[in-house]
């Protein structure tokens, strides 16, 4: 990497929910070459106009070769991906001397120890950041974007508490606790704009953002700061319904969280989602990183979005079968 810019980007999960939005945003910026790293047996449809390298993740030498010459590695993987997969990618990136890694950190504020401990799938993520630091060849940047808004709104009662096809809503406590949440599009644009920054400032007079500002730190972005009540009001506008058309119940957020944990411990993955989402609506406000941390949206030049337009996407996903394999 001879210049002060990221020129070559490798991404794992280019065909996934968030990956394709990241790829699209990087392509629109038009300044970098993108290489999709996929498993050798993958049948996923990668977005067009990418270089593709199919690799056996168990072959360290091959994976290292695939990553050599890359300036940044973006890792996006689903919650059920084998935990060793990210380890192998990080070790290969270190061997290939990739200077920047965005690990699979998209979501909650994993710099907050309390929230990280309470949200079980986030608790183990520290090991990957620690591994990057230990290997000493790369710097990491975590992306704290909250939950995906459209996915979480349309994803059923275990997520943001709405079953849109059945017109059911469950408010956690009184439904007025706000959290920070992002659309896939905004997250993709955030990653693209971050990696489009110069790496270091030219001199002391230059106060514009640079990639090094977030070296071994988290970037905080969000589309909206909203409560369940705000989401519900948007749903009413978008669907043309009234409150009386919905079945509305309330649950204590702490009991719901504990029930979700118990459900998950019995092997029901839906219990994990129920606990994870509910925890972010607790009255302590730890799910609202816009307040607890402040947002980097302006530094990254991110646009303001329309809540109802994002809600329309969530309604569409809930009703057209897009989320059927995730259950409700």
PDB file of C-alpha atoms in Angstrom:
ATOM      1  CA  UNK A   1       0.000   0.000   0.000  1.00  0.00           C
ATOM      2  CA  UNK A   2       2.082   2.873  -1.307  1.00  0.00           C
ATOM      3  CA  UNK A   3      -0.534   5.616  -1.114  1.00  0.00           C
ATOM      4  CA  UNK A   4      -2.365   7.218   1.801  1.00  0.00           C
ATOM      5  CA  UNK A   5      -5.597   5.563   0.692  1.00  0.00           C
ATOM      6  CA  UNK A   6      -7.173   2.125   0.870  1.00  0.00           C
ATOM      7  CA  UNK A   7      -7.037   0.791  -2.681  1.00  0.00           C
ATOM      8  CA  UNK A   8      -7.724  -2.943  -2.431  1.00  0.00           C
ATOM      9  CA  UNK A   9     -10.520  -4.339  -0.263  1.00  0.00           C
ATOM     10  CA  UNK A  10     -11.321  -7.993   0.411  1.00  0.00           C
ATOM     11  CA  UNK A  11     -14.733  -8.873   1.780  1.00  0.00           C
ATOM     12  CA  UNK A  12     -16.076 -12.076   3.263  1.00  0.00           C
ATOM     13  CA  UNK A  13     -19.853 -12.390   2.939  1.00  0.00           C
ATOM     14  CA  UNK A  14     -20.255 -10.211  -0.142  1.00  0.00           C
ATOM     15  CA  UNK A  15     -23.507 -11.982  -1.011  1.00  0.00           C
ATOM     16  CA  UNK A  16     -24.994 -11.664   2.459  1.00  0.00           C
ATOM     17  CA  UNK A  17     -27.558  -9.287   3.936  1.00  0.00           C
ATOM     18  CA  UNK A  18     -25.113  -6.568   4.913  1.00  0.00           C
ATOM     19  CA  UNK A  19     -22.269  -7.536   2.601  1.00  0.00           C
ATOM     20  CA  UNK A  20     -24.080  -6.706  -0.616  1.00  0.00           C
ATOM     21  CA  UNK A  21     -24.955  -3.233   0.677  1.00  0.00           C
ATOM     22  CA  UNK A  22     -21.331  -2.628   1.661  1.00  0.00           C
ATOM     23  CA  UNK A  23     -20.166  -3.756  -1.778  1.00  0.00           C
ATOM     24  CA  UNK A  24     -22.738  -1.566  -3.531  1.00  0.00           C
ATOM     25  CA  UNK A  25     -21.694   1.521  -1.559  1.00  0.00           C
ATOM     26  CA  UNK A  26     -17.984   0.942  -2.188  1.00  0.00           C
ATOM     27  CA  UNK A  27     -18.677   0.506  -5.888  1.00  0.00           C
ATOM     28  CA  UNK A  28     -20.657   3.748  -5.992  1.00  0.00           C
ATOM     29  CA  UNK A  29     -17.726   5.592  -4.440  1.00  0.00           C
ATOM     30  CA  UNK A  30     -15.734   4.115  -7.311  1.00  0.00           C
ATOM     31  CA  UNK A  31     -12.242   4.364  -5.858  1.00  0.00           C
ATOM     32  CA  UNK A  32     -11.315   0.828  -4.868  1.00  0.00           C
ATOM     33  CA  UNK A  33     -10.951  -2.698  -6.192  1.00  0.00           C
ATOM     34  CA  UNK A  34     -13.055  -5.268  -4.331  1.00  0.00           C
ATOM     35  CA  UNK A  35     -12.271  -8.959  -4.021  1.00  0.00           C
ATOM     36  CA  UNK A  36     -14.883 -11.364  -2.685  1.00  0.00           C
ATOM     37  CA  UNK A  37     -13.387 -14.145  -0.570  1.00  0.00           C
ATOM     38  CA  UNK A  38     -15.682 -17.175  -0.605  1.00  0.00           C
ATOM     39  CA  UNK A  39     -15.481 -20.792   0.482  1.00  0.00           C
ATOM     40  CA  UNK A  40     -14.372 -23.103  -2.303  1.00  0.00           C
ATOM     41  CA  UNK A  41     -17.727 -24.910  -2.207  1.00  0.00           C
ATOM     42  CA  UNK A  42     -19.912 -21.796  -1.910  1.00  0.00           C
ATOM     43  CA  UNK A  43     -22.853 -21.397  -4.308  1.00  0.00           C
ATOM     44  CA  UNK A  44     -23.760 -17.887  -3.119  1.00  0.00           C
ATOM     45  CA  UNK A  45     -24.372 -15.358  -5.863  1.00  0.00           C
ATOM     46  CA  UNK A  46     -21.734 -12.665  -5.463  1.00  0.00           C
ATOM     47  CA  UNK A  47     -22.558  -9.130  -6.680  1.00  0.00           C
ATOM     48  CA  UNK A  48     -21.292  -8.369 -10.206  1.00  0.00           C
ATOM     49  CA  UNK A  49     -17.986  -6.730 -11.129  1.00  0.00           C
ATOM     50  CA  UNK A  50     -15.990  -8.207  -8.250  1.00  0.00           C
ATOM     51  CA  UNK A  51     -12.850 -10.268  -8.338  1.00  0.00           C
ATOM     52  CA  UNK A  52     -13.649 -13.629  -6.730  1.00  0.00           C
ATOM     53  CA  UNK A  53     -11.267 -15.908  -4.896  1.00  0.00           C
ATOM     54  CA  UNK A  54     -12.647 -19.281  -3.819  1.00  0.00           C
ATOM     55  CA  UNK A  55     -10.618 -20.730  -0.966  1.00  0.00           C
ATOM     56  CA  UNK A  56     -10.653 -23.653   1.426  1.00  0.00           C
ATOM     57  CA  UNK A  57     -10.687 -21.848   4.777  1.00  0.00           C
ATOM     58  CA  UNK A  58      -8.836 -24.784   6.336  1.00  0.00           C
ATOM     59  CA  UNK A  59      -5.901 -24.166   3.971  1.00  0.00           C
ATOM     60  CA  UNK A  60      -3.953 -21.400   5.720  1.00  0.00           C
ATOM     61  CA  UNK A  61      -1.456 -20.983   2.873  1.00  0.00           C
ATOM     62  CA  UNK A  62      -4.189 -20.642   0.255  1.00  0.00           C
ATOM     63  CA  UNK A  63      -6.180 -18.218   2.380  1.00  0.00           C
ATOM     64  CA  UNK A  64      -3.059 -16.157   3.036  1.00  0.00           C
ATOM     65  CA  UNK A  65      -2.306 -16.059  -0.682  1.00  0.00           C
ATOM     66  CA  UNK A  66      -5.861 -14.912  -1.431  1.00  0.00           C
ATOM     67  CA  UNK A  67      -5.479 -12.009   0.998  1.00  0.00           C
ATOM     68  CA  UNK A  68      -2.015 -10.920   0.004  1.00  0.00           C
ATOM     69  CA  UNK A  69      -1.927  -7.410  -1.432  1.00  0.00           C
ATOM     70  CA  UNK A  70      -5.187  -6.359   0.207  1.00  0.00           C
ATOM     71  CA  UNK A  71      -5.265  -3.101   2.172  1.00  0.00           C
ATOM     72  CA  UNK A  72      -8.388  -3.975   4.160  1.00  0.00           C
ATOM     73  CA  UNK A  73     -10.427  -7.061   5.022  1.00  0.00           C
ATOM     74  CA  UNK A  74     -14.128  -6.776   5.836  1.00  0.00           C
ATOM     75  CA  UNK A  75     -15.643  -9.798   7.577  1.00  0.00           C
ATOM     76  CA  UNK A  76     -19.430 -10.172   7.534  1.00  0.00           C
ATOM     77  CA  UNK A  77     -20.887 -13.471   8.729  1.00  0.00           C
ATOM     78  CA  UNK A  78     -24.159 -14.716  10.121  1.00  0.00           C
ATOM     79  CA  UNK A  79     -24.660 -15.456  13.805  1.00  0.00           C
ATOM     80  CA  UNK A  80     -24.537 -19.206  13.142  1.00  0.00           C
ATOM     81  CA  UNK A  81     -21.238 -19.213  11.221  1.00  0.00           C
ATOM     82  CA  UNK A  82     -18.583 -21.529  12.737  1.00  0.00           C
ATOM     83  CA  UNK A  83     -16.649 -19.479  15.322  1.00  0.00           C
ATOM     84  CA  UNK A  84     -13.290 -20.763  14.052  1.00  0.00           C
ATOM     85  CA  UNK A  85     -13.950 -19.303  10.607  1.00  0.00           C
ATOM     86  CA  UNK A  86     -13.207 -15.735  11.673  1.00  0.00           C
ATOM     87  CA  UNK A  87     -10.100 -16.878  13.545  1.00  0.00           C
ATOM     88  CA  UNK A  88      -8.719 -18.471  10.395  1.00  0.00           C
ATOM     89  CA  UNK A  89      -9.420 -15.331   8.386  1.00  0.00           C
ATOM     90  CA  UNK A  90      -7.687 -13.097  10.926  1.00  0.00           C
ATOM     91  CA  UNK A  91      -4.649 -15.373  11.128  1.00  0.00           C
ATOM     92  CA  UNK A  92      -4.366 -15.449   7.341  1.00  0.00           C
ATOM     93  CA  UNK A  93      -4.775 -11.667   7.138  1.00  0.00           C
ATOM     94  CA  UNK A  94      -1.914 -11.261   9.598  1.00  0.00           C
ATOM     95  CA  UNK A  95       0.264 -13.631   7.584  1.00  0.00           C
ATOM     96  CA  UNK A  96      -0.600 -11.640   4.453  1.00  0.00           C
ATOM     97  CA  UNK A  97       0.120  -8.392   6.333  1.00  0.00           C
ATOM     98  CA  UNK A  98      -3.279  -6.858   5.638  1.00  0.00           C
ATOM     99  CA  UNK A  99      -3.074  -3.564   7.582  1.00  0.00           C
ATOM    100  CA  UNK A 100      -6.782  -3.045   8.359  1.00  0.00           C
ATOM    101  CA  UNK A 101      -9.481  -5.489   9.439  1.00  0.00           C
ATOM    102  CA  UNK A 102     -13.162  -4.778  10.019  1.00  0.00           C
ATOM    103  CA  UNK A 103     -14.108  -7.887  12.031  1.00  0.00           C
ATOM    104  CA  UNK A 104     -17.614  -9.269  12.272  1.00  0.00           C
ATOM    105  CA  UNK A 105     -18.621  -6.552  14.759  1.00  0.00           C
ATOM    106  CA  UNK A 106     -21.708  -5.099  13.079  1.00  0.00           C
ATOM    107  CA  UNK A 107     -24.375  -4.531  15.725  1.00  0.00           C
ATOM    108  CA  UNK A 108     -24.380  -3.571  19.391  1.00  0.00           C
ATOM    109  CA  UNK A 109     -21.857  -1.497  21.332  1.00  0.00           C
ATOM    110  CA  UNK A 110     -19.338  -4.213  22.093  1.00  0.00           C
ATOM    111  CA  UNK A 111     -17.061  -1.687  23.768  1.00  0.00           C
ATOM    112  CA  UNK A 112     -19.612  -1.582  26.596  1.00  0.00           C
ATOM    113  CA  UNK A 113     -18.691  -4.369  28.986  1.00  0.00           C
ATOM    114  CA  UNK A 114     -22.142  -4.661  30.575  1.00  0.00           C
ATOM    115  CA  UNK A 115     -23.987  -4.882  27.265  1.00  0.00           C
ATOM    116  CA  UNK A 116     -21.402  -7.251  25.836  1.00  0.00           C
ATOM    117  CA  UNK A 117     -21.808  -9.573  28.820  1.00  0.00           C
ATOM    118  CA  UNK A 118     -25.596  -9.555  28.678  1.00  0.00           C
ATOM    119  CA  UNK A 119     -25.877 -10.155  24.910  1.00  0.00           C
ATOM    120  CA  UNK A 120     -24.581 -13.682  24.587  1.00  0.00           C
ATOM    121  CA  UNK A 121     -23.542 -13.746  20.923  1.00  0.00           C
ATOM    122  CA  UNK A 122     -21.495 -10.575  21.460  1.00  0.00           C
ATOM    123  CA  UNK A 123     -19.648 -11.796  24.536  1.00  0.00           C
ATOM    124  CA  UNK A 124     -17.224 -13.905  22.490  1.00  0.00           C
ATOM    125  CA  UNK A 125     -16.345 -11.187  19.967  1.00  0.00           C
ATOM    126  CA  UNK A 126     -13.645  -9.651  22.139  1.00  0.00           C
ATOM    127  CA  UNK A 127     -11.408 -12.619  21.358  1.00  0.00           C
ATOM    128  CA  UNK A 128     -11.229 -11.654  17.686  1.00  0.00           C
ATOM    129  CA  UNK A 129     -10.224  -8.066  18.386  1.00  0.00           C
ATOM    130  CA  UNK A 130      -7.685  -9.346  20.896  1.00  0.00           C
ATOM    131  CA  UNK A 131      -6.314 -11.797  18.340  1.00  0.00           C
ATOM    132  CA  UNK A 132      -5.812  -9.034  15.768  1.00  0.00           C
ATOM    133  CA  UNK A 133      -3.920  -6.994  18.353  1.00  0.00           C
ATOM    134  CA  UNK A 134      -1.873  -9.980  19.529  1.00  0.00           C
ATOM    135  CA  UNK A 135      -0.769 -10.913  16.014  1.00  0.00           C
ATOM    136  CA  UNK A 136       0.423  -7.339  15.587  1.00  0.00           C
ATOM    137  CA  UNK A 137       0.109  -7.041  11.806  1.00  0.00           C
ATOM    138  CA  UNK A 138      -3.268  -5.330  11.491  1.00  0.00           C
ATOM    139  CA  UNK A 139      -5.433  -2.703  13.139  1.00  0.00           C
ATOM    140  CA  UNK A 140      -9.130  -3.318  13.699  1.00  0.00           C
ATOM    141  CA  UNK A 141     -12.185  -1.091  13.446  1.00  0.00           C
ATOM    142  CA  UNK A 142     -15.543  -2.228  14.831  1.00  0.00           C
ATOM    143  CA  UNK A 143     -18.823  -0.976  13.405  1.00  0.00           C
ATOM    144  CA  UNK A 144     -21.493  -0.226  16.013  1.00  0.00           C
ATOM    145  CA  UNK A 145     -24.692   0.315  14.059  1.00  0.00           C
ATOM    146  CA  UNK A 146     -27.312  -1.262  16.311  1.00  0.00           C
ATOM    147  CA  UNK A 147     -29.738  -3.790  14.902  1.00  0.00           C
ATOM    148  CA  UNK A 148     -30.729  -3.713  11.229  1.00  0.00           C
ATOM    149  CA  UNK A 149     -33.951  -1.705  11.204  1.00  0.00           C
ATOM    150  CA  UNK A 150     -35.854  -3.222   8.283  1.00  0.00           C
ATOM    151  CA  UNK A 151     -34.853  -6.789   9.165  1.00  0.00           C
ATOM    152  CA  UNK A 152     -35.653  -6.347  12.859  1.00  0.00           C
ATOM    153  CA  UNK A 153     -38.973  -4.616  12.261  1.00  0.00           C
ATOM    154  CA  UNK A 154     -40.138  -7.285   9.838  1.00  0.00           C
ATOM    155  CA  UNK A 155     -38.544 -10.192  11.681  1.00  0.00           C
ATOM    156  CA  UNK A 156     -41.323 -11.007  14.110  1.00  0.00           C
ATOM    157  CA  UNK A 157     -42.162 -10.721  17.791  1.00  0.00           C
ATOM    158  CA  UNK A 158     -38.742 -11.945  18.962  1.00  0.00           C
ATOM    159  CA  UNK A 159     -37.019  -8.937  17.431  1.00  0.00           C
ATOM    160  CA  UNK A 160     -38.602  -5.477  17.587  1.00  0.00           C
ATOM    161  CA  UNK A 161     -41.826  -6.966  18.922  1.00  0.00           C
ATOM    162  CA  UNK A 162     -44.067  -6.809  15.836  1.00  0.00           C
ATOM    163  CA  UNK A 163     -45.752  -9.550  13.819  1.00  0.00           C
ATOM    164  CA  UNK A 164     -46.819  -7.431  10.877  1.00  0.00           C
ATOM    165  CA  UNK A 165     -48.865 -10.025   8.927  1.00  0.00           C
ATOM    166  CA  UNK A 166     -50.852 -10.921  12.062  1.00  0.00           C
ATOM    167  CA  UNK A 167     -51.100  -7.288  13.264  1.00  0.00           C
ATOM    168  CA  UNK A 168     -49.631  -8.132  16.666  1.00  0.00           C
ATOM    169  CA  UNK A 169     -47.399  -5.929  18.819  1.00  0.00           C
ATOM    170  CA  UNK A 170     -45.632  -6.648  22.104  1.00  0.00           C
ATOM    171  CA  UNK A 171     -44.365  -3.570  23.913  1.00  0.00           C
ATOM    172  CA  UNK A 172     -41.457  -4.137  26.279  1.00  0.00           C
ATOM    173  CA  UNK A 173     -42.422  -2.264  29.465  1.00  0.00           C
ATOM    174  CA  UNK A 174     -44.262   0.835  28.184  1.00  0.00           C
ATOM    175  CA  UNK A 175     -42.640   0.752  24.731  1.00  0.00           C
ATOM    176  CA  UNK A 176     -41.061   4.181  25.152  1.00  0.00           C
ATOM    177  CA  UNK A 177     -37.389   3.246  25.591  1.00  0.00           C
ATOM    178  CA  UNK A 178     -35.432   4.364  22.517  1.00  0.00           C
ATOM    179  CA  UNK A 179     -32.505   2.596  20.899  1.00  0.00           C
ATOM    180  CA  UNK A 180     -30.181   3.334  17.982  1.00  0.00           C
ATOM    181  CA  UNK A 181     -30.820   1.339  14.815  1.00  0.00           C
ATOM    182  CA  UNK A 182     -29.528   1.372  11.237  1.00  0.00           C
ATOM    183  CA  UNK A 183     -30.670   0.364   7.786  1.00  0.00           C
ATOM    184  CA  UNK A 184     -28.474  -1.894   5.719  1.00  0.00           C
ATOM    185  CA  UNK A 185     -27.992   0.956   3.252  1.00  0.00           C
ATOM    186  CA  UNK A 186     -26.656   3.353   5.871  1.00  0.00           C
ATOM    187  CA  UNK A 187     -24.330   0.743   7.325  1.00  0.00           C
ATOM    188  CA  UNK A 188     -23.002  -0.010   3.852  1.00  0.00           C
ATOM    189  CA  UNK A 189     -22.451   3.666   3.135  1.00  0.00           C
ATOM    190  CA  UNK A 190     -20.768   4.107   6.501  1.00  0.00           C
ATOM    191  CA  UNK A 191     -18.259   1.338   5.803  1.00  0.00           C
ATOM    192  CA  UNK A 192     -17.634   2.598   2.277  1.00  0.00           C
ATOM    193  CA  UNK A 193     -17.091   6.196   3.369  1.00  0.00           C
ATOM    194  CA  UNK A 194     -14.874   5.111   6.250  1.00  0.00           C
ATOM    195  CA  UNK A 195     -12.586   3.139   3.955  1.00  0.00           C
ATOM    196  CA  UNK A 196     -12.616   5.984   1.436  1.00  0.00           C
ATOM    197  CA  UNK A 197     -10.944   8.359   3.926  1.00  0.00           C
ATOM    198  CA  UNK A 198      -7.250   9.094   3.781  1.00  0.00           C
ATOM    199  CA  UNK A 199      -5.387   6.847   6.191  1.00  0.00           C
ATOM    200  CA  UNK A 200      -3.346   9.515   7.964  1.00  0.00           C
ATOM    201  CA  UNK A 201      -3.596  13.310   8.102  1.00  0.00           C
ATOM    202  CA  UNK A 202      -1.084  15.185   6.019  1.00  0.00           C
ATOM    203  CA  UNK A 203      -0.093  17.700   8.710  1.00  0.00           C
ATOM    204  CA  UNK A 204      -1.241  19.304  11.943  1.00  0.00           C
ATOM    205  CA  UNK A 205      -3.382  21.874  10.125  1.00  0.00           C
ATOM    206  CA  UNK A 206      -5.504  19.104   8.587  1.00  0.00           C
ATOM    207  CA  UNK A 207      -8.450  18.445  10.909  1.00  0.00           C
ATOM    208  CA  UNK A 208     -10.556  16.363   8.502  1.00  0.00           C
ATOM    209  CA  UNK A 209     -11.382  12.779   9.521  1.00  0.00           C
ATOM    210  CA  UNK A 210      -8.952  10.024   8.637  1.00  0.00           C
ATOM    211  CA  UNK A 211      -9.029   6.251   9.009  1.00  0.00           C
ATOM    212  CA  UNK A 212      -6.458   6.325  11.799  1.00  0.00           C
ATOM    213  CA  UNK A 213      -8.928   8.227  13.996  1.00  0.00           C
ATOM    214  CA  UNK A 214     -10.682   4.892  14.538  1.00  0.00           C
ATOM    215  CA  UNK A 215      -7.623   2.646  14.816  1.00  0.00           C
ATOM    216  CA  UNK A 216      -8.496  -0.157  17.257  1.00  0.00           C
ATOM    217  CA  UNK A 217     -11.752   1.612  18.108  1.00  0.00           C
ATOM    218  CA  UNK A 218     -15.433   1.515  17.225  1.00  0.00           C
ATOM    219  CA  UNK A 219     -17.268   3.661  14.698  1.00  0.00           C
ATOM    220  CA  UNK A 220     -20.760   4.627  15.882  1.00  0.00           C
ATOM    221  CA  UNK A 221     -23.485   5.135  13.277  1.00  0.00           C
ATOM    222  CA  UNK A 222     -27.276   5.001  13.240  1.00  0.00           C
ATOM    223  CA  UNK A 223     -30.170   5.761  10.924  1.00  0.00           C
ATOM    224  CA  UNK A 224     -32.711   6.412  13.663  1.00  0.00           C
ATOM    225  CA  UNK A 225     -33.098   6.781  17.406  1.00  0.00           C
ATOM    226  CA  UNK A 226     -36.553   5.333  17.981  1.00  0.00           C
ATOM    227  CA  UNK A 227     -38.700   3.549  20.537  1.00  0.00           C
ATOM    228  CA  UNK A 228     -41.159   0.751  19.851  1.00  0.00           C
ATOM    229  CA  UNK A 229     -43.895   3.376  20.038  1.00  0.00           C
ATOM    230  CA  UNK A 230     -42.159   5.388  17.309  1.00  0.00           C
ATOM    231  CA  UNK A 231     -41.884   2.263  15.168  1.00  0.00           C
ATOM    232  CA  UNK A 232     -45.538   1.458  15.762  1.00  0.00           C
ATOM    233  CA  UNK A 233     -46.626   4.959  14.748  1.00  0.00           C
ATOM    234  CA  UNK A 234     -44.625   4.540  11.547  1.00  0.00           C
ATOM    235  CA  UNK A 235     -46.229   1.140  10.949  1.00  0.00           C
ATOM    236  CA  UNK A 236     -49.684   2.675  11.299  1.00  0.00           C
ATOM    237  CA  UNK A 237     -48.831   5.356   8.740  1.00  0.00           C
ATOM    238  CA  UNK A 238     -47.288   2.903   6.289  1.00  0.00           C
ATOM    239  CA  UNK A 239     -49.987   0.219   6.549  1.00  0.00           C
ATOM    240  CA  UNK A 240     -52.900   2.643   6.789  1.00  0.00           C
ATOM    241  CA  UNK A 241     -54.109   0.939   9.964  1.00  0.00           C
ATOM    242  CA  UNK A 242     -55.136   2.176  13.401  1.00  0.00           C
ATOM    243  CA  UNK A 243     -54.224   0.975  16.873  1.00  0.00           C
ATOM    244  CA  UNK A 244     -57.566  -0.787  17.186  1.00  0.00           C
ATOM    245  CA  UNK A 245     -56.622  -2.992  14.226  1.00  0.00           C
ATOM    246  CA  UNK A 246     -53.738  -4.498  16.196  1.00  0.00           C
ATOM    247  CA  UNK A 247     -53.551  -6.882  19.144  1.00  0.00           C
ATOM    248  CA  UNK A 248     -51.286  -5.109  21.638  1.00  0.00           C
ATOM    249  CA  UNK A 249     -49.745  -6.677  24.743  1.00  0.00           C
ATOM    250  CA  UNK A 250     -47.029  -5.660  27.209  1.00  0.00           C
ATOM    251  CA  UNK A 251     -44.191  -7.612  28.796  1.00  0.00           C
ATOM    252  CA  UNK A 252     -41.721  -6.735  31.508  1.00  0.00           C
ATOM    253  CA  UNK A 253     -38.390  -6.328  29.700  1.00  0.00           C
ATOM    254  CA  UNK A 254     -36.277  -8.047  32.347  1.00  0.00           C
ATOM    255  CA  UNK A 255     -38.580 -11.054  32.601  1.00  0.00           C
ATOM    256  CA  UNK A 256     -38.729 -11.298  28.811  1.00  0.00           C
ATOM    257  CA  UNK A 257     -34.922 -11.247  28.690  1.00  0.00           C
ATOM    258  CA  UNK A 258     -34.639 -14.028  31.279  1.00  0.00           C
ATOM    259  CA  UNK A 259     -37.285 -16.096  29.521  1.00  0.00           C
ATOM    260  CA  UNK A 260     -35.362 -15.721  26.269  1.00  0.00           C
ATOM    261  CA  UNK A 261     -32.160 -16.921  27.907  1.00  0.00           C
ATOM    262  CA  UNK A 262     -33.917 -19.967  29.307  1.00  0.00           C
ATOM    263  CA  UNK A 263     -35.408 -20.699  25.901  1.00  0.00           C
ATOM    264  CA  UNK A 264     -31.978 -20.419  24.250  1.00  0.00           C
ATOM    265  CA  UNK A 265     -30.369 -22.691  26.840  1.00  0.00           C
ATOM    266  CA  UNK A 266     -32.869 -25.371  25.830  1.00  0.00           C
ATOM    267  CA  UNK A 267     -31.589 -25.144  22.259  1.00  0.00           C
ATOM    268  CA  UNK A 268     -34.128 -22.729  20.773  1.00  0.00           C
ATOM    269  CA  UNK A 269     -32.209 -20.120  18.767  1.00  0.00           C
ATOM    270  CA  UNK A 270     -35.267 -17.858  18.820  1.00  0.00           C
ATOM    271  CA  UNK A 271     -34.707 -17.406  22.541  1.00  0.00           C
ATOM    272  CA  UNK A 272     -31.326 -15.830  21.806  1.00  0.00           C
ATOM    273  CA  UNK A 273     -32.974 -13.251  19.537  1.00  0.00           C
ATOM    274  CA  UNK A 274     -35.670 -12.536  22.127  1.00  0.00           C
ATOM    275  CA  UNK A 275     -33.118 -11.971  24.905  1.00  0.00           C
ATOM    276  CA  UNK A 276     -30.699  -9.998  22.751  1.00  0.00           C
ATOM    277  CA  UNK A 277     -33.280  -7.588  21.409  1.00  0.00           C
ATOM    278  CA  UNK A 278     -35.100  -7.123  24.691  1.00  0.00           C
ATOM    279  CA  UNK A 279     -31.844  -6.315  26.508  1.00  0.00           C
ATOM    280  CA  UNK A 280     -31.305  -3.339  24.231  1.00  0.00           C
ATOM    281  CA  UNK A 281     -34.658  -1.868  25.293  1.00  0.00           C
ATOM    282  CA  UNK A 282     -33.884  -1.903  29.006  1.00  0.00           C
ATOM    283  CA  UNK A 283     -34.400   1.416  30.818  1.00  0.00           C
ATOM    284  CA  UNK A 284     -30.628   1.792  31.368  1.00  0.00           C
ATOM    285  CA  UNK A 285     -30.440   3.029  27.754  1.00  0.00           C
ATOM    286  CA  UNK A 286     -27.363   0.993  26.799  1.00  0.00           C
ATOM    287  CA  UNK A 287     -28.987   0.106  23.474  1.00  0.00           C
ATOM    288  CA  UNK A 288     -28.950   3.768  22.469  1.00  0.00           C
ATOM    289  CA  UNK A 289     -25.348   4.418  21.442  1.00  0.00           C
ATOM    290  CA  UNK A 290     -26.329   7.725  19.859  1.00  0.00           C
ATOM    291  CA  UNK A 291     -26.689   8.975  23.440  1.00  0.00           C
ATOM    292  CA  UNK A 292     -24.070   6.905  25.269  1.00  0.00           C
ATOM    293  CA  UNK A 293     -21.316   7.376  22.649  1.00  0.00           C
ATOM    294  CA  UNK A 294     -22.405   9.963  20.105  1.00  0.00           C
ATOM    295  CA  UNK A 295     -22.604   9.299  16.375  1.00  0.00           C
ATOM    296  CA  UNK A 296     -19.958   9.520  13.667  1.00  0.00           C
ATOM    297  CA  UNK A 297     -22.555  10.020  10.922  1.00  0.00           C
ATOM    298  CA  UNK A 298     -21.546  13.596  10.170  1.00  0.00           C
ATOM    299  CA  UNK A 299     -17.822  12.803  10.087  1.00  0.00           C
ATOM    300  CA  UNK A 300     -18.543  10.072   7.558  1.00  0.00           C
ATOM    301  CA  UNK A 301     -20.881  12.216   5.457  1.00  0.00           C
ATOM    302  CA  UNK A 302     -23.881   9.944   5.951  1.00  0.00           C
ATOM    303  CA  UNK A 303     -27.329  11.043   4.753  1.00  0.00           C
ATOM    304  CA  UNK A 304     -30.419  11.497   6.882  1.00  0.00           C
ATOM    305  CA  UNK A 305     -33.012   8.812   6.175  1.00  0.00           C
ATOM    306  CA  UNK A 306     -36.792   8.700   6.215  1.00  0.00           C
ATOM    307  CA  UNK A 307     -38.233   6.414   8.909  1.00  0.00           C
ATOM    308  CA  UNK A 308     -41.409   5.587   6.988  1.00  0.00           C
ATOM    309  CA  UNK A 309     -39.453   4.616   3.876  1.00  0.00           C
ATOM    310  CA  UNK A 310     -37.380   2.193   5.958  1.00  0.00           C
ATOM    311  CA  UNK A 311     -40.566   0.905   7.596  1.00  0.00           C
ATOM    312  CA  UNK A 312     -42.013   0.193   4.148  1.00  0.00           C
ATOM    313  CA  UNK A 313     -39.029  -2.064   3.477  1.00  0.00           C
ATOM    314  CA  UNK A 314     -39.569  -3.854   6.781  1.00  0.00           C
ATOM    315  CA  UNK A 315     -43.255  -4.385   5.983  1.00  0.00           C
ATOM    316  CA  UNK A 316     -42.338  -5.738   2.563  1.00  0.00           C
ATOM    317  CA  UNK A 317     -39.825  -8.171   4.028  1.00  0.00           C
ATOM    318  CA  UNK A 318     -42.390  -9.349   6.574  1.00  0.00           C
ATOM    319  CA  UNK A 319     -45.052 -10.036   3.969  1.00  0.00           C
ATOM    320  CA  UNK A 320     -43.230 -11.257   0.857  1.00  0.00           C
ATOM    321  CA  UNK A 321     -41.526 -14.283   2.406  1.00  0.00           C
ATOM    322  CA  UNK A 322     -38.035 -12.759   2.489  1.00  0.00           C
ATOM    323  CA  UNK A 323     -37.635 -13.578   6.182  1.00  0.00           C
ATOM    324  CA  UNK A 324     -39.561 -16.860   6.197  1.00  0.00           C
ATOM    325  CA  UNK A 325     -36.484 -19.012   6.862  1.00  0.00           C
ATOM    326  CA  UNK A 326     -35.681 -16.946   9.941  1.00  0.00           C
ATOM    327  CA  UNK A 327     -38.976 -17.869  11.559  1.00  0.00           C
ATOM    328  CA  UNK A 328     -41.111 -15.550  13.616  1.00  0.00           C
TER     329      UNK A 328
END
